PDB file of N, CA and C in Angstrom:
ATOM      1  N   UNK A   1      63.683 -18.986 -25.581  1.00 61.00           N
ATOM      2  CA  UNK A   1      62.706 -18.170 -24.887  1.00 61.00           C
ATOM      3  C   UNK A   1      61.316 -18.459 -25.459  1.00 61.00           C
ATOM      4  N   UNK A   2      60.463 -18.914 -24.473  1.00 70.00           N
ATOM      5  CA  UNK A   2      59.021 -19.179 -25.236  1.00 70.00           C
ATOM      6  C   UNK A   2      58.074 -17.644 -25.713  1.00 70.00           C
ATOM      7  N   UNK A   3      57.669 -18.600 -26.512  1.00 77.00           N
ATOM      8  CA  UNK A   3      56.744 -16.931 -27.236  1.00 77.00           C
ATOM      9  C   UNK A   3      55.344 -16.574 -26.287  1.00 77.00           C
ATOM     10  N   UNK A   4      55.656 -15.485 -25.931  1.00 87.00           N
ATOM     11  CA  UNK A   4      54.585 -15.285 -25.252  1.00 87.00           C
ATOM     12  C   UNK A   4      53.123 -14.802 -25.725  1.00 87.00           C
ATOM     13  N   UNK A   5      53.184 -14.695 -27.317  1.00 89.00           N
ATOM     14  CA  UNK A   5      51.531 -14.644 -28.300  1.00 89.00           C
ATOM     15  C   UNK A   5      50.676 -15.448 -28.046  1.00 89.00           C
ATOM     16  N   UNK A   6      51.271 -16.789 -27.783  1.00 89.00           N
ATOM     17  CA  UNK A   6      49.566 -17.618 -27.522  1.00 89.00           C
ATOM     18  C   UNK A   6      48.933 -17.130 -25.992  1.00 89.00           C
ATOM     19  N   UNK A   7      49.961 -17.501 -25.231  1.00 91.00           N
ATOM     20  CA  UNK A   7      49.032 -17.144 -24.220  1.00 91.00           C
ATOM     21  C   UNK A   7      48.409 -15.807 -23.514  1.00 91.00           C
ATOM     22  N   UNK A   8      48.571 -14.875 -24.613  1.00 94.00           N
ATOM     23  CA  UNK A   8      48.356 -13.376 -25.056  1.00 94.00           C
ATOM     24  C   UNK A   8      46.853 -13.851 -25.740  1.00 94.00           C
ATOM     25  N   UNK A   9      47.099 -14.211 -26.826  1.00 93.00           N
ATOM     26  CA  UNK A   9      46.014 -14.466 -27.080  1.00 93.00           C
ATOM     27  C   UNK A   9      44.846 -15.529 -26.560  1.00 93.00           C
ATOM     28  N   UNK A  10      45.461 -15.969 -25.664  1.00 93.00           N
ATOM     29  CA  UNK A  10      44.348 -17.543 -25.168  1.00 93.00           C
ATOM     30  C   UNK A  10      43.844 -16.645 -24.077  1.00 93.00           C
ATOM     31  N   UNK A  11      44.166 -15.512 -23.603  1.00 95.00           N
ATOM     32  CA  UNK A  11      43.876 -14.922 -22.164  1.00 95.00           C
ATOM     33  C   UNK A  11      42.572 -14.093 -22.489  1.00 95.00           C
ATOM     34  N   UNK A  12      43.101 -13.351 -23.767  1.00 95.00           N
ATOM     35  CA  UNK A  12      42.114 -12.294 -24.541  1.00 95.00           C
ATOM     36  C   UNK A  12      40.974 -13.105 -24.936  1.00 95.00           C
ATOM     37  N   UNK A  13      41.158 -14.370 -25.288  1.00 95.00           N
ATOM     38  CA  UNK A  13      39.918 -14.835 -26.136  1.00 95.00           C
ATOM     39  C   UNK A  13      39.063 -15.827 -25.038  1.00 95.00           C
ATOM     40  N   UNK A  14      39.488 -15.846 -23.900  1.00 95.00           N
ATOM     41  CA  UNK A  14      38.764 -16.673 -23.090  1.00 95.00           C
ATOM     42  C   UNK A  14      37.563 -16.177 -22.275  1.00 95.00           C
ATOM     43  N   UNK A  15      36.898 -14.780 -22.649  1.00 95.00           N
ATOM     44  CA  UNK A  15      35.958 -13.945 -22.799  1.00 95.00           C
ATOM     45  C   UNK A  15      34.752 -14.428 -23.586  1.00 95.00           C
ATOM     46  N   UNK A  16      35.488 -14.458 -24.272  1.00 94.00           N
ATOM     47  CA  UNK A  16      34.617 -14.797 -25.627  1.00 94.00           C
ATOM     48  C   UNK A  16      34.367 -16.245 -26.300  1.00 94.00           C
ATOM     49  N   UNK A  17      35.292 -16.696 -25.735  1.00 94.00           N
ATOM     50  CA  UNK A  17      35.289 -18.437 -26.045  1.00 94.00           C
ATOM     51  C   UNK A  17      34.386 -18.940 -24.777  1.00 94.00           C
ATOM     52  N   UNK A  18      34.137 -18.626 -23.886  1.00 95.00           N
ATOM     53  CA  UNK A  18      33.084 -18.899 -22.517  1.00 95.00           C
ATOM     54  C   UNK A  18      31.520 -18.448 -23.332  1.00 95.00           C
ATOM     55  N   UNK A  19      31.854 -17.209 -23.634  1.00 95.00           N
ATOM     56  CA  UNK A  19      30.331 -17.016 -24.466  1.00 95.00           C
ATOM     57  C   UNK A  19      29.937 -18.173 -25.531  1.00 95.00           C
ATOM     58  N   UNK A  20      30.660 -17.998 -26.244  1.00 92.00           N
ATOM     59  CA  UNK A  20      30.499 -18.998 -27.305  1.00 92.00           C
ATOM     60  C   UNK A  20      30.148 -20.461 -26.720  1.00 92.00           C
ATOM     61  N   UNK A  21      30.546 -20.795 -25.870  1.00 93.00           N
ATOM     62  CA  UNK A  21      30.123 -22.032 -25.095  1.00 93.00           C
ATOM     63  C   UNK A  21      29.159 -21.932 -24.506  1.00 93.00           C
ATOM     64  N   UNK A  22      28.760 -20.846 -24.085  1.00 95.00           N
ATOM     65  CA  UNK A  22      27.419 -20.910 -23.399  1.00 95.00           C
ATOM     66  C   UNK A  22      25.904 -20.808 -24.591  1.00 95.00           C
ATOM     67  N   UNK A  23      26.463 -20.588 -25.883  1.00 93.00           N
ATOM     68  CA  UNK A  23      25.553 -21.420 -26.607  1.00 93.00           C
ATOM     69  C   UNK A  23      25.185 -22.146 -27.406  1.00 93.00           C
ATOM     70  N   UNK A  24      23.742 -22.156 -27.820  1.00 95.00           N
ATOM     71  CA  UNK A  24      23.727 -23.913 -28.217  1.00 95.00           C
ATOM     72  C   UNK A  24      24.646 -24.055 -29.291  1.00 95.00           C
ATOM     73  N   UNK A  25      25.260 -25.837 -29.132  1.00 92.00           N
ATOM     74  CA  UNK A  25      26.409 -25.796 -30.509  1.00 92.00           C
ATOM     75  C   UNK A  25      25.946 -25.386 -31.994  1.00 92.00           C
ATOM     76  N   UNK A  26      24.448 -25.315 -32.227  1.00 95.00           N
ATOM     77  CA  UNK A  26      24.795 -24.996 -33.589  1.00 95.00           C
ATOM     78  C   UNK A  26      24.627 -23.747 -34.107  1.00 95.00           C
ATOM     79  N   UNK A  27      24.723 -22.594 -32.545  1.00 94.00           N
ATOM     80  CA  UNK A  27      24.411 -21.441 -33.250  1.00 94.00           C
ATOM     81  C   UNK A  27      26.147 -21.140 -33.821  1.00 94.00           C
ATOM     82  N   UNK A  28      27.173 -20.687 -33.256  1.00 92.00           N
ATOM     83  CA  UNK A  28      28.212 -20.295 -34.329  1.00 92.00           C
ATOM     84  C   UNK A  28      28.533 -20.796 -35.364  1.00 92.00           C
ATOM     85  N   UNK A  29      27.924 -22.434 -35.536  1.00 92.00           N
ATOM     86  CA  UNK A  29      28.124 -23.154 -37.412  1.00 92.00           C
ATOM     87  C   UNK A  29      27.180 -22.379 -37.679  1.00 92.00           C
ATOM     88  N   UNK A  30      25.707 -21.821 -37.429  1.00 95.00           N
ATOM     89  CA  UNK A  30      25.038 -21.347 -38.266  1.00 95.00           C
ATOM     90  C   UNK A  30      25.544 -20.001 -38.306  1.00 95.00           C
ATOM     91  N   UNK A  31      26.387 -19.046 -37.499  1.00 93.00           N
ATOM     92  CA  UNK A  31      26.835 -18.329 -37.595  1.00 93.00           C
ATOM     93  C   UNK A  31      27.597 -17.809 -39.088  1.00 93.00           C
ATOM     94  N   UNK A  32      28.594 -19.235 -38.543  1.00 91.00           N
ATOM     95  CA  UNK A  32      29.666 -19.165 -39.677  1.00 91.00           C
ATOM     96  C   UNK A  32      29.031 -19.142 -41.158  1.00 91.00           C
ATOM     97  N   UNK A  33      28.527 -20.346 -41.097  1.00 93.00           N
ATOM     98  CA  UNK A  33      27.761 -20.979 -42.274  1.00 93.00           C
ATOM     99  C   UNK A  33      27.015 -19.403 -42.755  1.00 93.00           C
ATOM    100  N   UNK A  34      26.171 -18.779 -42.124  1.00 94.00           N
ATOM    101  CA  UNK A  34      25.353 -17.478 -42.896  1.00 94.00           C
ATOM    102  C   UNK A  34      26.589 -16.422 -43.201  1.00 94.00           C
ATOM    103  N   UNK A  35      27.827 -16.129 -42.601  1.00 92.00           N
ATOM    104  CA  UNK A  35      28.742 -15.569 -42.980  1.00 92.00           C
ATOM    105  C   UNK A  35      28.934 -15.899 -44.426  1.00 92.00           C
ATOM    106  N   UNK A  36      29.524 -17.482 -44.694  1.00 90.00           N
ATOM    107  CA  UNK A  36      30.356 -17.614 -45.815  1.00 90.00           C
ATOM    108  C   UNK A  36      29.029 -18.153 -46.708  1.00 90.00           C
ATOM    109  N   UNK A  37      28.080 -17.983 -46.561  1.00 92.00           N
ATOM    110  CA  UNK A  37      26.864 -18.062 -47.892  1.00 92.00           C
ATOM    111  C   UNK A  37      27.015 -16.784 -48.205  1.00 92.00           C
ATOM    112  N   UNK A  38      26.461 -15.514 -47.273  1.00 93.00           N
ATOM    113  CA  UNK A  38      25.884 -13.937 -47.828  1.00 93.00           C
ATOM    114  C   UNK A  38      27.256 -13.657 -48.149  1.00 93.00           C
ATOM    115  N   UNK A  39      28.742 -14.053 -47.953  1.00 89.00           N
ATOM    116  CA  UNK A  39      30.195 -13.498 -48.377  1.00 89.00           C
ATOM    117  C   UNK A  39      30.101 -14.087 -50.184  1.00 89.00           C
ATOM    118  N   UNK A  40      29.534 -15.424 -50.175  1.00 87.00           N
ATOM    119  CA  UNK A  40      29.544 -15.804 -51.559  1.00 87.00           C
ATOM    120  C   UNK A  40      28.542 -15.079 -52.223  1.00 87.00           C
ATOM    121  N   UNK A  41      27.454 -15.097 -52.084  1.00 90.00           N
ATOM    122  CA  UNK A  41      26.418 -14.697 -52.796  1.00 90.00           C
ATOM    123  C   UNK A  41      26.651 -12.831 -53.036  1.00 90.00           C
ATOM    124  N   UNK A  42      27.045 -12.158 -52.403  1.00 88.00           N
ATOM    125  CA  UNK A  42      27.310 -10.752 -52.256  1.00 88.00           C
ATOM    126  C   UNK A  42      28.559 -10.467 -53.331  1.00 88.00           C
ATOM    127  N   UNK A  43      28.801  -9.728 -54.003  1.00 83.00           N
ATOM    128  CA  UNK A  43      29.962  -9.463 -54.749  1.00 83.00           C
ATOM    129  C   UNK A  43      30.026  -7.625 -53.973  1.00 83.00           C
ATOM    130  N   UNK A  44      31.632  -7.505 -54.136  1.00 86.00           N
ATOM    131  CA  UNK A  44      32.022  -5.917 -53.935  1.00 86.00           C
ATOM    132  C   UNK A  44      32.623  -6.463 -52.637  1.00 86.00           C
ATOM    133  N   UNK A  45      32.800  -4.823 -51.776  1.00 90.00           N
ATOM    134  CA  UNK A  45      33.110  -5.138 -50.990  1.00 90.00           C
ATOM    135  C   UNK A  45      32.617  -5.422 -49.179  1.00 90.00           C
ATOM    136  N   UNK A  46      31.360  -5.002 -49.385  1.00 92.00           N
ATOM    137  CA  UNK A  46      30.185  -5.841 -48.072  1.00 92.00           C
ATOM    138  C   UNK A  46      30.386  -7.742 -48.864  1.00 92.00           C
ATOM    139  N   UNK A  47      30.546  -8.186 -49.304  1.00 90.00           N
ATOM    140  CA  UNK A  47      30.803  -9.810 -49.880  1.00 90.00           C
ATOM    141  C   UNK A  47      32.265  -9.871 -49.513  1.00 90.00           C
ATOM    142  N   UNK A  48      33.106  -9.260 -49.579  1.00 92.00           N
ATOM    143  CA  UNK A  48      34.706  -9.192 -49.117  1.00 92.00           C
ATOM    144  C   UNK A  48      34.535  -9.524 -47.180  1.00 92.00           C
ATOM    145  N   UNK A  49      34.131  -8.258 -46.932  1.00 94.00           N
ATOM    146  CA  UNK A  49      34.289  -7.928 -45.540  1.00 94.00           C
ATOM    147  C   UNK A  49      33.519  -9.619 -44.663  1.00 94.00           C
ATOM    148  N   UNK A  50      32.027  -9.849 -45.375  1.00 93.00           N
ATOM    149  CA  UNK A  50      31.421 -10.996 -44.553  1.00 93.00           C
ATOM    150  C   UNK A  50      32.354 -12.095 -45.013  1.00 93.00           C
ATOM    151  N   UNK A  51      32.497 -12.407 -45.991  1.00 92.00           N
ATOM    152  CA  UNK A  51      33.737 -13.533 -46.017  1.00 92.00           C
ATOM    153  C   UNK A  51      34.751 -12.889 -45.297  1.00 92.00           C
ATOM    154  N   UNK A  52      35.541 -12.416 -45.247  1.00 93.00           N
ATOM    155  CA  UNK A  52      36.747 -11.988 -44.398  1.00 93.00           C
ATOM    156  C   UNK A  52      36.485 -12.348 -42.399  1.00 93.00           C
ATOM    157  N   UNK A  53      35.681 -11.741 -42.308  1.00 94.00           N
ATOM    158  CA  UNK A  53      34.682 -11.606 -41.067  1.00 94.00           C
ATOM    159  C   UNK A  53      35.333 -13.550 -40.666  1.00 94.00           C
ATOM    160  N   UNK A  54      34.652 -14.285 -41.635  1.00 93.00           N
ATOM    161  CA  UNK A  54      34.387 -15.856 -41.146  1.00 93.00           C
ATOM    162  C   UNK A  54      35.669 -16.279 -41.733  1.00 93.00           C
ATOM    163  N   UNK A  55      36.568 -15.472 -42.453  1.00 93.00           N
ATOM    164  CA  UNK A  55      38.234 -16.160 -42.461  1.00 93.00           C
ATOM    165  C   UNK A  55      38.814 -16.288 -40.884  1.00 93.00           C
ATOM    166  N   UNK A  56      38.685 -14.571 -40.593  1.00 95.00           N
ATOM    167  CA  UNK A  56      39.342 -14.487 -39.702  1.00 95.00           C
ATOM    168  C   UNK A  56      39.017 -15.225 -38.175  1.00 95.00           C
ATOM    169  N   UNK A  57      37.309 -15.595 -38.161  1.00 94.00           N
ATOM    170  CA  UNK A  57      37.062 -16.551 -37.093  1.00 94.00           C
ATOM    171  C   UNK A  57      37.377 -17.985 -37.631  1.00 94.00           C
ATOM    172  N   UNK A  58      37.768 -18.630 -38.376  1.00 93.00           N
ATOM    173  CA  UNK A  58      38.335 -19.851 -38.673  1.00 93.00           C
ATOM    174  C   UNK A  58      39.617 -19.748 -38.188  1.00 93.00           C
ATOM    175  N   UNK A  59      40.287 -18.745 -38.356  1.00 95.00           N
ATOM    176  CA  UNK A  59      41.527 -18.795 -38.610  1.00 95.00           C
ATOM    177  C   UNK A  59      41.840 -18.940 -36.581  1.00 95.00           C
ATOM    178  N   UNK A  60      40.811 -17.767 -35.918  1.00 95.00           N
ATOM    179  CA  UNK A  60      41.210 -17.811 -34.923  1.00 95.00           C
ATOM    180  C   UNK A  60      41.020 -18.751 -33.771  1.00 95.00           C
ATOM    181  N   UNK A  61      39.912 -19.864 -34.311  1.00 94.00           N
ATOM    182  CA  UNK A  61      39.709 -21.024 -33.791  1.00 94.00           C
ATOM    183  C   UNK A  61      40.603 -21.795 -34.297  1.00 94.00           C
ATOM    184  N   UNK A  62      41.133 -22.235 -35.562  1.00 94.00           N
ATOM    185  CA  UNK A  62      42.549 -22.826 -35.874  1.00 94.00           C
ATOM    186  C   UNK A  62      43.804 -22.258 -34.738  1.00 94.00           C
ATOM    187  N   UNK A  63      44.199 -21.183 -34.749  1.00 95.00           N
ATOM    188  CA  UNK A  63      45.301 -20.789 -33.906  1.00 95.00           C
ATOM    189  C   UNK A  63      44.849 -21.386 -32.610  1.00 95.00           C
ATOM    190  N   UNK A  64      43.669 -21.395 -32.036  1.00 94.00           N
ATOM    191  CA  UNK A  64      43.673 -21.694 -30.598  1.00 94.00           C
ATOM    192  C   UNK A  64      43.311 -23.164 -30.062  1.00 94.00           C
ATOM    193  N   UNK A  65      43.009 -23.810 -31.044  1.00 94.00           N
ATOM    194  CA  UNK A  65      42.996 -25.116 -31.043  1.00 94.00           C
ATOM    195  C   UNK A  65      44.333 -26.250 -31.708  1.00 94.00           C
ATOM    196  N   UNK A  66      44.911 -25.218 -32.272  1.00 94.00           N
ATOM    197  CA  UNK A  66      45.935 -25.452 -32.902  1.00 94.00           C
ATOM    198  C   UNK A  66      46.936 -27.014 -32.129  1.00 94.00           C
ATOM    199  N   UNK A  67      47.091 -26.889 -31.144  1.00 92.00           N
ATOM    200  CA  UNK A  67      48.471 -27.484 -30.448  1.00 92.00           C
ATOM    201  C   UNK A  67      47.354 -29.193 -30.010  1.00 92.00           C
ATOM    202  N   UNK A  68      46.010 -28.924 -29.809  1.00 95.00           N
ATOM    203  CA  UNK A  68      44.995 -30.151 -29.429  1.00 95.00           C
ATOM    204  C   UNK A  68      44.956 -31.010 -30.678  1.00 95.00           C
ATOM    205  N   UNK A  69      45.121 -30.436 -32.020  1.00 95.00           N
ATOM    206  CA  UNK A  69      44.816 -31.186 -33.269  1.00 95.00           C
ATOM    207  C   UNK A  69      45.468 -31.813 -33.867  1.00 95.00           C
ATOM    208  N   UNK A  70      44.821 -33.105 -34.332  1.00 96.00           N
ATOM    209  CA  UNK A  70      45.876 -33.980 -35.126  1.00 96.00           C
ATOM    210  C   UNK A  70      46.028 -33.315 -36.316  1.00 96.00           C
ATOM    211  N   UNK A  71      47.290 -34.269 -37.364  1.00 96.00           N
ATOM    212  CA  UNK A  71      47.325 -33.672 -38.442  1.00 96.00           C
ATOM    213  C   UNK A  71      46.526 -33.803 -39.491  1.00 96.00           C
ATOM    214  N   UNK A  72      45.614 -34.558 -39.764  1.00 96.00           N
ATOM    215  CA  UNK A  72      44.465 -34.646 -40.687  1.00 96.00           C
ATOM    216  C   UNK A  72      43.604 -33.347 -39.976  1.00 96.00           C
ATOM    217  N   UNK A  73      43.218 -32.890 -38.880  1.00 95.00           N
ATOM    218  CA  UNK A  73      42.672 -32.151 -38.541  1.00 95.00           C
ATOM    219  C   UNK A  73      43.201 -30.670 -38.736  1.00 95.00           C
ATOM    220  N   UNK A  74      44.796 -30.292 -38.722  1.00 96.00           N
ATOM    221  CA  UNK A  74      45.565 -29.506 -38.793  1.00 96.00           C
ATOM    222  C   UNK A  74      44.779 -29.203 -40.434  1.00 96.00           C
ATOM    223  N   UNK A  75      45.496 -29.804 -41.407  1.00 96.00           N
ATOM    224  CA  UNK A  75      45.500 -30.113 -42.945  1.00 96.00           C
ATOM    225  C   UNK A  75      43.501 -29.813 -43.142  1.00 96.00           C
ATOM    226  N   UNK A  76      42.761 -30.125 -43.052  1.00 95.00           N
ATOM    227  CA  UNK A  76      41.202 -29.725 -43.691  1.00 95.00           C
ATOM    228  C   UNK A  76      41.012 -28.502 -42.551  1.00 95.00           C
ATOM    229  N   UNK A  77      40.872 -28.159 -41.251  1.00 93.00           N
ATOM    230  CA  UNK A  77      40.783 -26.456 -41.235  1.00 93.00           C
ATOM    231  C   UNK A  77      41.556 -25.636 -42.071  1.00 93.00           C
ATOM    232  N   UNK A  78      42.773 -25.881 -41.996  1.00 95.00           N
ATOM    233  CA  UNK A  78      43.481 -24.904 -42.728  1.00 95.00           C
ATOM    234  C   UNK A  78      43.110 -25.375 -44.164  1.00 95.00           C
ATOM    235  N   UNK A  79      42.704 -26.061 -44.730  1.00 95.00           N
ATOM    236  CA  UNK A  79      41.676 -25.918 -46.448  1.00 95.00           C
ATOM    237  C   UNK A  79      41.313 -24.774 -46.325  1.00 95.00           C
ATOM    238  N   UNK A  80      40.089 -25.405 -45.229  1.00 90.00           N
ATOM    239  CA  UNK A  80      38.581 -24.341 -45.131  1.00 90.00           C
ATOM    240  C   UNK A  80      39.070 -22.665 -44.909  1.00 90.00           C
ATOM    241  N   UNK A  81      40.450 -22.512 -44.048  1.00 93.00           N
ATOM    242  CA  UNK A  81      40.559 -21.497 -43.561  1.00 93.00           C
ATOM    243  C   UNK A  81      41.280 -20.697 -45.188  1.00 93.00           C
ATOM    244  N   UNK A  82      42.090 -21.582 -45.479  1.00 95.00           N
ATOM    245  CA  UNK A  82      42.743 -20.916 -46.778  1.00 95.00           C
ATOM    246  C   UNK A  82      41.552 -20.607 -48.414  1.00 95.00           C
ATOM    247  N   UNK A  83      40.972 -21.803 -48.169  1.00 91.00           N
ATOM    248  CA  UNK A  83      39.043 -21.558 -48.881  1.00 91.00           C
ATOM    249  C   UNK A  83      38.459 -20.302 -48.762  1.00 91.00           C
ATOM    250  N   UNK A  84      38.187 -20.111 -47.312  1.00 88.00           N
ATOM    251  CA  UNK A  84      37.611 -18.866 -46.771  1.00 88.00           C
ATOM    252  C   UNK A  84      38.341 -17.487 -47.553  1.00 88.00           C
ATOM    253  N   UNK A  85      39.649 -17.264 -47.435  1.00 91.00           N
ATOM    254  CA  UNK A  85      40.192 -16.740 -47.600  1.00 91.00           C
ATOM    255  C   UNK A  85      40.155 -16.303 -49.293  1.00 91.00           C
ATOM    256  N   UNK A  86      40.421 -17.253 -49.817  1.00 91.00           N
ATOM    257  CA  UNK A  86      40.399 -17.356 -51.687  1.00 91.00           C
ATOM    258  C   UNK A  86      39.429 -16.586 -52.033  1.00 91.00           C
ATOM    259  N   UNK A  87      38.179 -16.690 -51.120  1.00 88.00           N
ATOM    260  CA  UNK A  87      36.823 -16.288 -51.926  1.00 88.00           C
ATOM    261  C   UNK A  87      36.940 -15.047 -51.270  1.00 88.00           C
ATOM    262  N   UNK A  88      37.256 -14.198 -50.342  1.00 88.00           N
ATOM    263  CA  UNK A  88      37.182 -13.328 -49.669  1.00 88.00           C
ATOM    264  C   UNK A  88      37.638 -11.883 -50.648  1.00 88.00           C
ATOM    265  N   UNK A  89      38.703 -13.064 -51.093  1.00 88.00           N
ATOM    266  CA  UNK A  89      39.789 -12.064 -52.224  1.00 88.00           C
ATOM    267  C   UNK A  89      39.025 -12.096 -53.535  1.00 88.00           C
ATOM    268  N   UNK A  90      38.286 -12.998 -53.869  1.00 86.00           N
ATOM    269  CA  UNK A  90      37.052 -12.903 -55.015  1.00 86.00           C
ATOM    270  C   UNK A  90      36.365 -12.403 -55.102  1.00 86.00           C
ATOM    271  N   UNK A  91      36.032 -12.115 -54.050  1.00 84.00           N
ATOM    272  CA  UNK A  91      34.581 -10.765 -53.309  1.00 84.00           C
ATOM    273  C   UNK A  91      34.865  -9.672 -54.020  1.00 84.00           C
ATOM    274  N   UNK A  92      36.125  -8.701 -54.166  1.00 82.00           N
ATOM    275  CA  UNK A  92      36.758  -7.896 -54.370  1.00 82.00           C
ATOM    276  C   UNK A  92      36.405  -7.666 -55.905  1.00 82.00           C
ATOM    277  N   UNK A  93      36.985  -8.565 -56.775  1.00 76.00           N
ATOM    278  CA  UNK A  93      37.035  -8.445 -58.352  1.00 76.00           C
ATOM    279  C   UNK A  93      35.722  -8.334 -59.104  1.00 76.00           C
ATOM    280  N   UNK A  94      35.695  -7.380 -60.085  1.00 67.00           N
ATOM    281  CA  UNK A  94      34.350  -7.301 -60.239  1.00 67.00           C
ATOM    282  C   UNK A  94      34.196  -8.644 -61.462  1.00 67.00           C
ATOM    283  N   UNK A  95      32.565  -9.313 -61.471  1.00 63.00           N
ATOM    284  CA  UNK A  95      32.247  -9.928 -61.839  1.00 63.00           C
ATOM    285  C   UNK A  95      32.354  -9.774 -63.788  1.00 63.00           C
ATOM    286  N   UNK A  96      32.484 -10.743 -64.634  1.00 46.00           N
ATOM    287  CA  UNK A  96      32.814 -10.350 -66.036  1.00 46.00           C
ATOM    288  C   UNK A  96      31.578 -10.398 -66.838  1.00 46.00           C
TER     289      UNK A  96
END
């Protein structure tokens, strides 16, 4: 029986993936990119949440691009996405 989550989710996000296309390509890298700078530079948990914020949009452009990507491509998002993630959980700990 096929799983019916992706195309649950490809239906939901095709709202928002049309927006995102409608602008210029480098506003969501600069998006992202100001996410995971102010997530690093921020400690507590506003530095948690903006890193978290740009895990979870990596993660959800990984899932939906997922099945188009080769495996060198598979293997460095999921770095970045598991990266994202590491520091997110660093955000958290207080500094020594």
């Amino acid at each position: 029986m096929p799983n019916p989550l992706r195309p649950t989710i490809e239906r939901a996000s095709l709202p928002l993936i049309t927006r995102l296309n409608s602008l210029p390509r480098v506003v969501p890298f600069l998006l992202l990119l100001g996410l995971l700078v102010a997530g690093a530079v921020i400690v507590g948990p506003v530095g948690f949440v903006l890193m978290g914020l740009a895990a979870v949009f990596v993660a959800w452009i990984l899932f939906l691009s997922w099945p188009r990507l080769t495996s060198s491509e598979r293997i460095m998002r999921s770095a970045v996405l598991l990266l994202a993630a590491a520091m997110a959980i660093t955000r958290l700990s207080p500094k020594s």
